[in-house]
Amino acid sequence: MACPADSALMRRASQEGFATIPLGSAFHLRGALHGAQIVHAHTGRAQNLAFLAAMRLSIARVATRHVAFEPRRPRIHALKYTMACDGIIAVSQAVRSILVKAGVPASKVVVIPNAVETPVVSASAGERRAARLKYGLAERDFAAGHLGAFTPEKGQDVAIEAAMLLSERMPHLRVILAGEGSPAAPPDARVLFPGFVADRNEFFAALDLFIMPSRSEGWGLAAAEALAHGIPVVASHTGGLPEIVEHGETGWLVQPNDPRALASAIADAASDAHRLQGMAAKARSRGFEYSVERTAGLTEKFYRRLHTSGL
């Protein structure tokens, strides 16, 4: 496993007994490919390194496309994914459509969603109380949370504006925006910025609702994770999110970049505790569809297909 030095991924992989090397030059990576059958890249830079490192080696090259950005240069994009890869994994149908539209052969692309670690049991009432206490939530508060790095496409600014719109209508609303790169000072006491969250189980246990106001989203890992924890989701109708959230069943889909639509969905969620509880049960059932075992099995099946094709 080649990954950034001293990253969370490298630390966890090392702790669990996987062989790891720092992701450096193509020359460095080539030395680690001795005896390998497949090299699998997960970022654009990693894909470039894998292509160079595996040149003239009998190794199948796989790339996973995680983002739903429209390519600025479709022909170059298509060339990169056609010539530099033997197989491509798209994390959603939306991502696959963008690749095929850009000119990547459809036969090369399979859809395999990312996996989430599904908790064996839901958080107990005691665990939920303790989690809410940690985040300073009162029993009467309605907690809507988001988890993700603070980048423009994640839409945390949309969530903040929605919270401001609900200040009079929902005085007990608390919005928790967790993730790296959060602002130092909150614009309002009802919007909380806990920063990077190490204990994700505790974070989800504190919530009544998960919000994902993304402007662009290849799939929506945090949304799927929320569902697996039994938390209904309000998400933007963009990218792969409509493939995860079933409107009216496990949550709400709203137009992206629309604070009023997001505010309306949050208010709707908070207006009927019984309905929200029913959605929570459906959400947890839906979350099991993204188990690690299922994703690993589909990925291995794809690897075997490449291997038996003689690549």
PDB file of C-alpha atoms in Angstrom:
ATOM      1  CA  MET A   1       0.000   0.000   0.000  1.00  0.00           C
ATOM      2  CA  ALA A   2       1.559   3.280  -1.156  1.00  0.00           C
ATOM      3  CA  CYS A   3       0.123   6.349   0.550  1.00  0.00           C
ATOM      4  CA  PRO A   4       1.225   9.777   1.804  1.00  0.00           C
ATOM      5  CA  ALA A   5       3.838   9.521   4.539  1.00  0.00           C
ATOM      6  CA  ASP A   6       2.519   9.875   8.088  1.00  0.00           C
ATOM      7  CA  SER A   7      -1.082  10.019   6.858  1.00  0.00           C
ATOM      8  CA  ALA A   8      -3.987   8.557   8.833  1.00  0.00           C
ATOM      9  CA  LEU A   9      -4.261   5.843   6.175  1.00  0.00           C
ATOM     10  CA  MET A  10      -0.615   4.851   6.531  1.00  0.00           C
ATOM     11  CA  ARG A  11      -0.807   4.778  10.323  1.00  0.00           C
ATOM     12  CA  ARG A  12      -3.926   2.621  10.373  1.00  0.00           C
ATOM     13  CA  ALA A  13      -2.686   0.272   7.652  1.00  0.00           C
ATOM     14  CA  SER A  14       0.615  -0.208   9.472  1.00  0.00           C
ATOM     15  CA  GLN A  15      -1.166  -0.871  12.770  1.00  0.00           C
ATOM     16  CA  GLU A  16      -3.274  -3.566  11.105  1.00  0.00           C
ATOM     17  CA  GLY A  17      -0.273  -5.325   9.559  1.00  0.00           C
ATOM     18  CA  PHE A  18      -0.316  -4.133   5.948  1.00  0.00           C
ATOM     19  CA  ALA A  19       2.966  -3.471   4.168  1.00  0.00           C
ATOM     20  CA  THR A  20       3.171   0.252   3.373  1.00  0.00           C
ATOM     21  CA  ILE A  21       5.538   2.580   1.540  1.00  0.00           C
ATOM     22  CA  PRO A  22       5.460   6.393   1.256  1.00  0.00           C
ATOM     23  CA  LEU A  23       3.915   7.566  -2.007  1.00  0.00           C
ATOM     24  CA  GLY A  24       6.887   9.198  -3.700  1.00  0.00           C
ATOM     25  CA  SER A  25       8.323   9.034  -7.215  1.00  0.00           C
ATOM     26  CA  ALA A  26       7.387   6.645 -10.011  1.00  0.00           C
ATOM     27  CA  PHE A  27      10.870   5.141  -9.745  1.00  0.00           C
ATOM     28  CA  HIS A  28      10.332   4.468  -6.044  1.00  0.00           C
ATOM     29  CA  LEU A  29       6.922   2.926  -6.718  1.00  0.00           C
ATOM     30  CA  ARG A  30       8.285   0.736  -9.522  1.00  0.00           C
ATOM     31  CA  GLY A  31      10.610  -0.939  -7.058  1.00  0.00           C
ATOM     32  CA  ALA A  32       7.607  -1.984  -4.973  1.00  0.00           C
ATOM     33  CA  LEU A  33       5.738  -3.538  -7.905  1.00  0.00           C
ATOM     34  CA  HIS A  34       7.930  -6.636  -8.137  1.00  0.00           C
ATOM     35  CA  GLY A  35       5.613  -9.633  -8.215  1.00  0.00           C
ATOM     36  CA  ALA A  36       2.421  -7.534  -8.326  1.00  0.00           C
ATOM     37  CA  GLN A  37      -0.410  -8.381 -10.696  1.00  0.00           C
ATOM     38  CA  ILE A  38      -2.463  -5.196 -10.333  1.00  0.00           C
ATOM     39  CA  VAL A  39      -1.675  -1.608  -9.348  1.00  0.00           C
ATOM     40  CA  HIS A  40      -4.749   0.350  -8.250  1.00  0.00           C
ATOM     41  CA  ALA A  41      -4.712   4.169  -8.046  1.00  0.00           C
ATOM     42  CA  HIS A  42      -7.234   6.341  -6.200  1.00  0.00           C
ATOM     43  CA  THR A  43      -6.201   9.897  -7.168  1.00  0.00           C
ATOM     44  CA  GLY A  44      -5.156  11.646 -10.363  1.00  0.00           C
ATOM     45  CA  ARG A  45      -1.545  11.987  -9.168  1.00  0.00           C
ATOM     46  CA  ALA A  46      -1.432   8.358  -8.073  1.00  0.00           C
ATOM     47  CA  GLN A  47      -2.757   7.329 -11.480  1.00  0.00           C
ATOM     48  CA  ASN A  48       0.065   9.186 -13.219  1.00  0.00           C
ATOM     49  CA  LEU A  49       2.652   7.567 -10.950  1.00  0.00           C
ATOM     50  CA  ALA A  50       1.157   4.105 -11.450  1.00  0.00           C
ATOM     51  CA  PHE A  51       1.206   4.501 -15.236  1.00  0.00           C
ATOM     52  CA  LEU A  52       4.866   5.504 -15.273  1.00  0.00           C
ATOM     53  CA  ALA A  53       5.907   2.928 -12.661  1.00  0.00           C
ATOM     54  CA  ALA A  54       4.228   0.029 -14.467  1.00  0.00           C
ATOM     55  CA  MET A  55       5.484   0.824 -17.969  1.00  0.00           C
ATOM     56  CA  ARG A  56       6.728  -2.322 -19.759  1.00  0.00           C
ATOM     57  CA  LEU A  57       5.684  -4.459 -16.787  1.00  0.00           C
ATOM     58  CA  SER A  58       3.058  -7.173 -17.044  1.00  0.00           C
ATOM     59  CA  ILE A  59       0.752  -5.466 -14.542  1.00  0.00           C
ATOM     60  CA  ALA A  60      -2.886  -4.462 -14.936  1.00  0.00           C
ATOM     61  CA  ARG A  61      -3.537  -0.814 -14.062  1.00  0.00           C
ATOM     62  CA  VAL A  62      -6.777   0.126 -12.319  1.00  0.00           C
ATOM     63  CA  ALA A  63      -7.991   3.588 -11.340  1.00  0.00           C
ATOM     64  CA  THR A  64     -10.941   4.547  -9.175  1.00  0.00           C
ATOM     65  CA  ARG A  65     -12.639   7.824 -10.071  1.00  0.00           C
ATOM     66  CA  HIS A  66     -14.105   9.392  -6.913  1.00  0.00           C
ATOM     67  CA  VAL A  67     -15.195  12.842  -8.147  1.00  0.00           C
ATOM     68  CA  ALA A  68     -17.992  14.080 -10.391  1.00  0.00           C
ATOM     69  CA  PHE A  69     -16.310  17.144 -11.847  1.00  0.00           C
ATOM     70  CA  GLU A  70     -16.891  17.706 -15.552  1.00  0.00           C
ATOM     71  CA  PRO A  71     -13.428  17.541 -17.192  1.00  0.00           C
ATOM     72  CA  ARG A  72     -12.166  20.838 -18.611  1.00  0.00           C
ATOM     73  CA  ARG A  73     -10.429  18.974 -21.443  1.00  0.00           C
ATOM     74  CA  PRO A  74     -12.592  15.918 -22.230  1.00  0.00           C
ATOM     75  CA  ARG A  75     -10.264  14.556 -24.941  1.00  0.00           C
ATOM     76  CA  ILE A  76      -7.218  14.591 -22.680  1.00  0.00           C
ATOM     77  CA  HIS A  77      -9.351  13.164 -19.866  1.00  0.00           C
ATOM     78  CA  ALA A  78     -10.538  10.326 -22.107  1.00  0.00           C
ATOM     79  CA  LEU A  79      -7.006   9.656 -23.329  1.00  0.00           C
ATOM     80  CA  LYS A  80      -5.678   9.466 -19.772  1.00  0.00           C
ATOM     81  CA  TYR A  81      -8.325   6.988 -18.640  1.00  0.00           C
ATOM     82  CA  THR A  82      -8.269   4.978 -21.877  1.00  0.00           C
ATOM     83  CA  MET A  83      -4.531   4.630 -22.471  1.00  0.00           C
ATOM     84  CA  ALA A  84      -3.260   4.697 -18.877  1.00  0.00           C
ATOM     85  CA  CYS A  85      -5.785   2.228 -17.420  1.00  0.00           C
ATOM     86  CA  ASP A  86      -6.801  -1.337 -18.139  1.00  0.00           C
ATOM     87  CA  GLY A  87      -9.904  -0.947 -15.989  1.00  0.00           C
ATOM     88  CA  ILE A  88     -11.736   1.878 -14.253  1.00  0.00           C
ATOM     89  CA  ILE A  89     -13.954   1.856 -11.188  1.00  0.00           C
ATOM     90  CA  ALA A  90     -16.505   4.662 -10.892  1.00  0.00           C
ATOM     91  CA  VAL A  91     -17.944   5.138  -7.413  1.00  0.00           C
ATOM     92  CA  SER A  92     -21.398   5.993  -8.802  1.00  0.00           C
ATOM     93  CA  GLN A  93     -23.452   5.880 -11.989  1.00  0.00           C
ATOM     94  CA  ALA A  94     -23.111   9.669 -12.119  1.00  0.00           C
ATOM     95  CA  VAL A  95     -19.307   9.419 -12.239  1.00  0.00           C
ATOM     96  CA  ARG A  96     -19.495   6.634 -14.837  1.00  0.00           C
ATOM     97  CA  SER A  97     -21.730   8.792 -17.054  1.00  0.00           C
ATOM     98  CA  ILE A  98     -19.224  11.661 -16.939  1.00  0.00           C
ATOM     99  CA  LEU A  99     -16.367   9.339 -17.930  1.00  0.00           C
ATOM    100  CA  VAL A 100     -18.311   7.783 -20.810  1.00  0.00           C
ATOM    101  CA  LYS A 101     -19.524  11.205 -21.987  1.00  0.00           C
ATOM    102  CA  ALA A 102     -15.887  12.356 -22.099  1.00  0.00           C
ATOM    103  CA  GLY A 103     -15.038   9.467 -24.425  1.00  0.00           C
ATOM    104  CA  VAL A 104     -13.866   6.670 -22.122  1.00  0.00           C
ATOM    105  CA  PRO A 105     -15.059   3.278 -23.492  1.00  0.00           C
ATOM    106  CA  ALA A 106     -18.068   2.134 -21.468  1.00  0.00           C
ATOM    107  CA  SER A 107     -16.735  -1.432 -21.474  1.00  0.00           C
ATOM    108  CA  LYS A 108     -13.781  -0.323 -19.351  1.00  0.00           C
ATOM    109  CA  VAL A 109     -15.865   1.231 -16.560  1.00  0.00           C
ATOM    110  CA  VAL A 110     -17.670  -0.558 -13.740  1.00  0.00           C
ATOM    111  CA  VAL A 111     -19.585   1.020 -10.864  1.00  0.00           C
ATOM    112  CA  ILE A 112     -18.515  -0.053  -7.391  1.00  0.00           C
ATOM    113  CA  PRO A 113     -19.632   2.238  -4.563  1.00  0.00           C
ATOM    114  CA  ASN A 114     -17.263   2.956  -1.701  1.00  0.00           C
ATOM    115  CA  ALA A 115     -17.788   1.038   1.502  1.00  0.00           C
ATOM    116  CA  VAL A 116     -18.641   2.217   5.007  1.00  0.00           C
ATOM    117  CA  GLU A 117     -17.963   0.511   8.297  1.00  0.00           C
ATOM    118  CA  THR A 118     -21.440  -0.283   9.543  1.00  0.00           C
ATOM    119  CA  PRO A 119     -21.824  -0.387  13.345  1.00  0.00           C
ATOM    120  CA  VAL A 120     -22.980  -3.766  14.607  1.00  0.00           C
ATOM    121  CA  VAL A 121     -25.648  -2.165  16.799  1.00  0.00           C
ATOM    122  CA  SER A 122     -27.153   1.299  16.939  1.00  0.00           C
ATOM    123  CA  ALA A 123     -26.029   3.695  19.658  1.00  0.00           C
ATOM    124  CA  SER A 124     -27.774   3.081  22.975  1.00  0.00           C
ATOM    125  CA  ALA A 125     -29.766   5.787  24.734  1.00  0.00           C
ATOM    126  CA  GLY A 126     -26.892   6.240  27.188  1.00  0.00           C
ATOM    127  CA  GLU A 127     -24.309   6.561  24.414  1.00  0.00           C
ATOM    128  CA  ARG A 128     -26.518   9.045  22.640  1.00  0.00           C
ATOM    129  CA  ARG A 129     -26.914  11.174  25.786  1.00  0.00           C
ATOM    130  CA  ALA A 130     -23.159  11.140  26.401  1.00  0.00           C
ATOM    131  CA  ALA A 131     -22.423  12.093  22.790  1.00  0.00           C
ATOM    132  CA  ARG A 132     -24.880  14.978  22.850  1.00  0.00           C
ATOM    133  CA  LEU A 133     -23.444  16.185  26.146  1.00  0.00           C
ATOM    134  CA  LYS A 134     -19.962  16.253  24.619  1.00  0.00           C
ATOM    135  CA  TYR A 135     -21.206  18.547  21.856  1.00  0.00           C
ATOM    136  CA  GLY A 136     -23.041  20.766  24.348  1.00  0.00           C
ATOM    137  CA  LEU A 137     -26.511  19.773  23.175  1.00  0.00           C
ATOM    138  CA  ALA A 138     -29.561  20.055  25.409  1.00  0.00           C
ATOM    139  CA  GLU A 139     -32.294  17.426  25.322  1.00  0.00           C
ATOM    140  CA  ARG A 140     -34.650  19.804  23.505  1.00  0.00           C
ATOM    141  CA  ASP A 141     -32.083  20.664  20.792  1.00  0.00           C
ATOM    142  CA  PHE A 142     -32.476  19.340  17.266  1.00  0.00           C
ATOM    143  CA  ALA A 143     -28.987  18.497  15.972  1.00  0.00           C
ATOM    144  CA  ALA A 144     -28.222  18.543  12.243  1.00  0.00           C
ATOM    145  CA  GLY A 145     -24.634  17.607  11.439  1.00  0.00           C
ATOM    146  CA  HIS A 146     -22.223  17.485   8.548  1.00  0.00           C
ATOM    147  CA  LEU A 147     -18.848  15.787   8.248  1.00  0.00           C
ATOM    148  CA  GLY A 148     -16.272  16.721   5.633  1.00  0.00           C
ATOM    149  CA  ALA A 149     -13.298  18.883   4.772  1.00  0.00           C
ATOM    150  CA  PHE A 150     -14.107  22.568   4.364  1.00  0.00           C
ATOM    151  CA  THR A 151     -13.873  23.026   0.603  1.00  0.00           C
ATOM    152  CA  PRO A 152     -16.217  25.026  -1.675  1.00  0.00           C
ATOM    153  CA  GLU A 153     -17.846  21.978  -3.240  1.00  0.00           C
ATOM    154  CA  LYS A 154     -18.940  20.627   0.172  1.00  0.00           C
ATOM    155  CA  GLY A 155     -21.269  23.603   0.701  1.00  0.00           C
ATOM    156  CA  GLN A 156     -20.807  24.302   4.404  1.00  0.00           C
ATOM    157  CA  ASP A 157     -21.591  27.951   3.641  1.00  0.00           C
ATOM    158  CA  VAL A 158     -25.002  26.835   2.376  1.00  0.00           C
ATOM    159  CA  ALA A 159     -25.600  25.010   5.678  1.00  0.00           C
ATOM    160  CA  ILE A 160     -24.638  28.118   7.680  1.00  0.00           C
ATOM    161  CA  GLU A 161     -27.018  30.297   5.673  1.00  0.00           C
ATOM    162  CA  ALA A 162     -29.813  27.737   6.125  1.00  0.00           C
ATOM    163  CA  ALA A 163     -29.218  27.810   9.887  1.00  0.00           C
ATOM    164  CA  MET A 164     -29.518  31.607   9.861  1.00  0.00           C
ATOM    165  CA  LEU A 165     -32.800  31.378   7.944  1.00  0.00           C
ATOM    166  CA  LEU A 166     -34.171  29.044  10.640  1.00  0.00           C
ATOM    167  CA  SER A 167     -33.038  31.159  13.605  1.00  0.00           C
ATOM    168  CA  GLU A 168     -36.581  32.284  14.497  1.00  0.00           C
ATOM    169  CA  ARG A 169     -38.525  29.281  13.257  1.00  0.00           C
ATOM    170  CA  MET A 170     -36.280  26.746  15.021  1.00  0.00           C
ATOM    171  CA  PRO A 171     -34.608  28.399  18.037  1.00  0.00           C
ATOM    172  CA  HIS A 172     -33.414  25.006  19.310  1.00  0.00           C
ATOM    173  CA  LEU A 173     -31.695  23.999  16.070  1.00  0.00           C
ATOM    174  CA  ARG A 174     -27.982  23.273  16.424  1.00  0.00           C
ATOM    175  CA  VAL A 175     -25.871  22.721  13.297  1.00  0.00           C
ATOM    176  CA  ILE A 176     -22.597  20.830  13.797  1.00  0.00           C
ATOM    177  CA  LEU A 177     -20.135  21.246  10.919  1.00  0.00           C
ATOM    178  CA  ALA A 178     -17.220  18.908  11.589  1.00  0.00           C
ATOM    179  CA  GLY A 179     -14.072  18.540   9.525  1.00  0.00           C
ATOM    180  CA  GLU A 180     -10.633  19.881   8.789  1.00  0.00           C
ATOM    181  CA  GLY A 181     -10.236  23.517   7.792  1.00  0.00           C
ATOM    182  CA  SER A 182     -13.202  24.844   9.766  1.00  0.00           C
ATOM    183  CA  PRO A 183     -13.386  28.574  10.630  1.00  0.00           C
ATOM    184  CA  ALA A 184     -11.839  29.655  13.911  1.00  0.00           C
ATOM    185  CA  ALA A 185     -14.915  31.593  15.079  1.00  0.00           C
ATOM    186  CA  PRO A 186     -18.550  30.600  14.480  1.00  0.00           C
ATOM    187  CA  PRO A 187     -20.896  33.163  12.893  1.00  0.00           C
ATOM    188  CA  ASP A 188     -23.582  32.147  15.371  1.00  0.00           C
ATOM    189  CA  ALA A 189     -23.671  30.249  18.662  1.00  0.00           C
ATOM    190  CA  ARG A 190     -26.036  27.708  17.123  1.00  0.00           C
ATOM    191  CA  VAL A 191     -23.452  26.653  14.525  1.00  0.00           C
ATOM    192  CA  LEU A 192     -20.691  24.492  16.011  1.00  0.00           C
ATOM    193  CA  PHE A 193     -17.264  23.780  14.508  1.00  0.00           C
ATOM    194  CA  PRO A 194     -15.657  20.864  16.377  1.00  0.00           C
ATOM    195  CA  GLY A 195     -12.892  20.451  13.782  1.00  0.00           C
ATOM    196  CA  PHE A 196     -11.580  17.011  12.835  1.00  0.00           C
ATOM    197  CA  VAL A 197     -13.638  14.227  14.443  1.00  0.00           C
ATOM    198  CA  ALA A 198     -11.717  11.107  15.454  1.00  0.00           C
ATOM    199  CA  ASP A 199     -14.676   9.204  16.938  1.00  0.00           C
ATOM    200  CA  ARG A 200     -17.210   9.069  14.126  1.00  0.00           C
ATOM    201  CA  ASN A 201     -19.526   6.735  16.030  1.00  0.00           C
ATOM    202  CA  GLU A 202     -19.825   9.314  18.788  1.00  0.00           C
ATOM    203  CA  PHE A 203     -20.419  12.085  16.248  1.00  0.00           C
ATOM    204  CA  PHE A 204     -23.302  10.282  14.554  1.00  0.00           C
ATOM    205  CA  ALA A 205     -24.777   9.280  17.926  1.00  0.00           C
ATOM    206  CA  ALA A 206     -25.225  12.984  18.748  1.00  0.00           C
ATOM    207  CA  LEU A 207     -27.273  13.741  15.621  1.00  0.00           C
ATOM    208  CA  ASP A 208     -30.957  13.779  14.746  1.00  0.00           C
ATOM    209  CA  LEU A 209     -30.289  14.521  11.081  1.00  0.00           C
ATOM    210  CA  PHE A 210     -27.314  14.524   8.701  1.00  0.00           C
ATOM    211  CA  ILE A 211     -27.012  17.230   6.040  1.00  0.00           C
ATOM    212  CA  MET A 212     -24.895  17.117   2.890  1.00  0.00           C
ATOM    213  CA  PRO A 213     -25.339  20.404   0.980  1.00  0.00           C
ATOM    214  CA  SER A 214     -22.683  19.567  -1.632  1.00  0.00           C
ATOM    215  CA  ARG A 215     -22.319  21.499  -4.873  1.00  0.00           C
ATOM    216  CA  SER A 216     -20.528  18.494  -6.384  1.00  0.00           C
ATOM    217  CA  GLU A 217     -20.225  14.945  -5.048  1.00  0.00           C
ATOM    218  CA  GLY A 218     -18.900  11.856  -6.784  1.00  0.00           C
ATOM    219  CA  TRP A 219     -20.690   9.553  -4.401  1.00  0.00           C
ATOM    220  CA  GLY A 220     -21.218  10.719  -0.824  1.00  0.00           C
ATOM    221  CA  LEU A 221     -19.303   8.600   1.680  1.00  0.00           C
ATOM    222  CA  ALA A 222     -20.394  10.593   4.737  1.00  0.00           C
ATOM    223  CA  ALA A 223     -24.051  10.374   3.679  1.00  0.00           C
ATOM    224  CA  ALA A 224     -23.819   6.583   3.354  1.00  0.00           C
ATOM    225  CA  GLU A 225     -22.062   6.439   6.708  1.00  0.00           C
ATOM    226  CA  ALA A 226     -24.861   8.444   8.312  1.00  0.00           C
ATOM    227  CA  LEU A 227     -27.448   6.045   6.887  1.00  0.00           C
ATOM    228  CA  ALA A 228     -25.490   3.096   8.281  1.00  0.00           C
ATOM    229  CA  HIS A 229     -25.753   4.733  11.714  1.00  0.00           C
ATOM    230  CA  GLY A 230     -29.503   5.123  11.294  1.00  0.00           C
ATOM    231  CA  ILE A 231     -29.446   8.880  10.664  1.00  0.00           C
ATOM    232  CA  PRO A 232     -31.773  10.240   7.932  1.00  0.00           C
ATOM    233  CA  VAL A 233     -30.023  12.503   5.422  1.00  0.00           C
ATOM    234  CA  VAL A 234     -30.830  15.765   3.662  1.00  0.00           C
ATOM    235  CA  ALA A 235     -28.593  15.888   0.588  1.00  0.00           C
ATOM    236  CA  SER A 236     -28.173  17.914  -2.574  1.00  0.00           C
ATOM    237  CA  HIS A 237     -29.603  16.387  -5.716  1.00  0.00           C
ATOM    238  CA  THR A 238     -26.225  16.199  -7.418  1.00  0.00           C
ATOM    239  CA  GLY A 239     -23.636  13.617  -8.474  1.00  0.00           C
ATOM    240  CA  GLY A 240     -23.962  10.267  -6.742  1.00  0.00           C
ATOM    241  CA  LEU A 241     -26.048  11.470  -3.781  1.00  0.00           C
ATOM    242  CA  PRO A 242     -29.433  10.574  -5.369  1.00  0.00           C
ATOM    243  CA  GLU A 243     -28.119   7.011  -5.668  1.00  0.00           C
ATOM    244  CA  ILE A 244     -27.686   6.886  -1.879  1.00  0.00           C
ATOM    245  CA  VAL A 245     -30.569   8.920  -0.444  1.00  0.00           C
ATOM    246  CA  GLU A 246     -34.128   7.884  -1.286  1.00  0.00           C
ATOM    247  CA  HIS A 247     -36.308  10.980  -1.137  1.00  0.00           C
ATOM    248  CA  GLY A 248     -39.153  10.509   1.311  1.00  0.00           C
ATOM    249  CA  GLU A 249     -37.815   7.144   2.487  1.00  0.00           C
ATOM    250  CA  THR A 250     -34.348   7.611   3.988  1.00  0.00           C
ATOM    251  CA  GLY A 251     -34.177  11.380   3.738  1.00  0.00           C
ATOM    252  CA  TRP A 252     -34.670  14.396   1.498  1.00  0.00           C
ATOM    253  CA  LEU A 253     -33.085  15.540  -1.767  1.00  0.00           C
ATOM    254  CA  VAL A 254     -32.876  19.292  -2.377  1.00  0.00           C
ATOM    255  CA  GLN A 255     -31.467  21.503  -5.093  1.00  0.00           C
ATOM    256  CA  PRO A 256     -27.760  22.272  -4.604  1.00  0.00           C
ATOM    257  CA  ASN A 257     -26.627  25.763  -3.633  1.00  0.00           C
ATOM    258  CA  ASP A 258     -30.098  26.595  -2.275  1.00  0.00           C
ATOM    259  CA  PRO A 259     -30.087  27.547   1.449  1.00  0.00           C
ATOM    260  CA  ARG A 260     -33.873  27.995   1.508  1.00  0.00           C
ATOM    261  CA  ALA A 261     -34.477  24.501   0.157  1.00  0.00           C
ATOM    262  CA  LEU A 262     -32.070  23.064   2.725  1.00  0.00           C
ATOM    263  CA  ALA A 263     -33.712  25.062   5.543  1.00  0.00           C
ATOM    264  CA  SER A 264     -37.151  23.846   4.466  1.00  0.00           C
ATOM    265  CA  ALA A 265     -36.016  20.198   4.502  1.00  0.00           C
ATOM    266  CA  ILE A 266     -34.421  20.564   7.960  1.00  0.00           C
ATOM    267  CA  ALA A 267     -37.630  22.103   9.321  1.00  0.00           C
ATOM    268  CA  ASP A 268     -39.682  19.330   7.708  1.00  0.00           C
ATOM    269  CA  ALA A 269     -37.451  16.684   9.301  1.00  0.00           C
ATOM    270  CA  ALA A 270     -37.806  18.244  12.751  1.00  0.00           C
ATOM    271  CA  SER A 271     -41.577  18.660  12.494  1.00  0.00           C
ATOM    272  CA  ASP A 272     -42.478  14.968  12.828  1.00  0.00           C
ATOM    273  CA  ALA A 273     -40.440  12.888  15.290  1.00  0.00           C
ATOM    274  CA  HIS A 274     -42.415   9.713  14.545  1.00  0.00           C
ATOM    275  CA  ARG A 275     -41.766   9.940  10.797  1.00  0.00           C
ATOM    276  CA  LEU A 276     -38.087  10.704  11.413  1.00  0.00           C
ATOM    277  CA  GLN A 277     -37.818   7.596  13.578  1.00  0.00           C
ATOM    278  CA  GLY A 278     -39.310   5.486  10.779  1.00  0.00           C
ATOM    279  CA  MET A 279     -36.842   6.973   8.324  1.00  0.00           C
ATOM    280  CA  ALA A 280     -34.003   6.150  10.712  1.00  0.00           C
ATOM    281  CA  ALA A 281     -34.869   2.439  10.587  1.00  0.00           C
ATOM    282  CA  LYS A 282     -34.982   2.508   6.774  1.00  0.00           C
ATOM    283  CA  ALA A 283     -31.717   4.454   6.694  1.00  0.00           C
ATOM    284  CA  ARG A 284     -29.879   1.830   8.705  1.00  0.00           C
ATOM    285  CA  SER A 285     -31.196  -0.926   6.455  1.00  0.00           C
ATOM    286  CA  ARG A 286     -30.051   1.044   3.399  1.00  0.00           C
ATOM    287  CA  GLY A 287     -26.617   1.592   4.938  1.00  0.00           C
ATOM    288  CA  PHE A 288     -25.982  -2.158   5.089  1.00  0.00           C
ATOM    289  CA  GLU A 289     -25.916  -2.193   1.271  1.00  0.00           C
ATOM    290  CA  TYR A 290     -22.545  -0.426   1.428  1.00  0.00           C
ATOM    291  CA  SER A 291     -20.757  -2.941   3.615  1.00  0.00           C
ATOM    292  CA  VAL A 292     -17.012  -3.444   3.399  1.00  0.00           C
ATOM    293  CA  GLU A 293     -17.584  -7.100   2.513  1.00  0.00           C
ATOM    294  CA  ARG A 294     -19.785  -6.258  -0.487  1.00  0.00           C
ATOM    295  CA  THR A 295     -17.430  -3.633  -1.884  1.00  0.00           C
ATOM    296  CA  ALA A 296     -14.393  -5.874  -1.372  1.00  0.00           C
ATOM    297  CA  GLY A 297     -16.167  -8.737  -3.135  1.00  0.00           C
ATOM    298  CA  LEU A 298     -17.110  -6.604  -6.144  1.00  0.00           C
ATOM    299  CA  THR A 299     -13.580  -5.216  -6.359  1.00  0.00           C
ATOM    300  CA  GLU A 300     -12.013  -8.670  -6.224  1.00  0.00           C
ATOM    301  CA  LYS A 301     -14.409  -9.848  -8.939  1.00  0.00           C
ATOM    302  CA  PHE A 302     -13.272  -6.938 -11.124  1.00  0.00           C
ATOM    303  CA  TYR A 303      -9.608  -7.740 -10.437  1.00  0.00           C
ATOM    304  CA  ARG A 304     -10.168 -11.353 -11.462  1.00  0.00           C
ATOM    305  CA  ARG A 305     -11.891 -10.259 -14.656  1.00  0.00           C
ATOM    306  CA  LEU A 306      -8.845  -8.194 -15.614  1.00  0.00           C
ATOM    307  CA  HIS A 307      -6.456 -10.983 -14.670  1.00  0.00           C
ATOM    308  CA  THR A 308      -8.240 -13.677 -16.651  1.00  0.00           C
ATOM    309  CA  SER A 309      -8.496 -11.400 -19.703  1.00  0.00           C
ATOM    310  CA  GLY A 310      -4.729 -11.718 -20.053  1.00  0.00           C
ATOM    311  CA  LEU A 311      -3.739  -8.177 -19.091  1.00  0.00           C
TER     312      LEU A 311
END
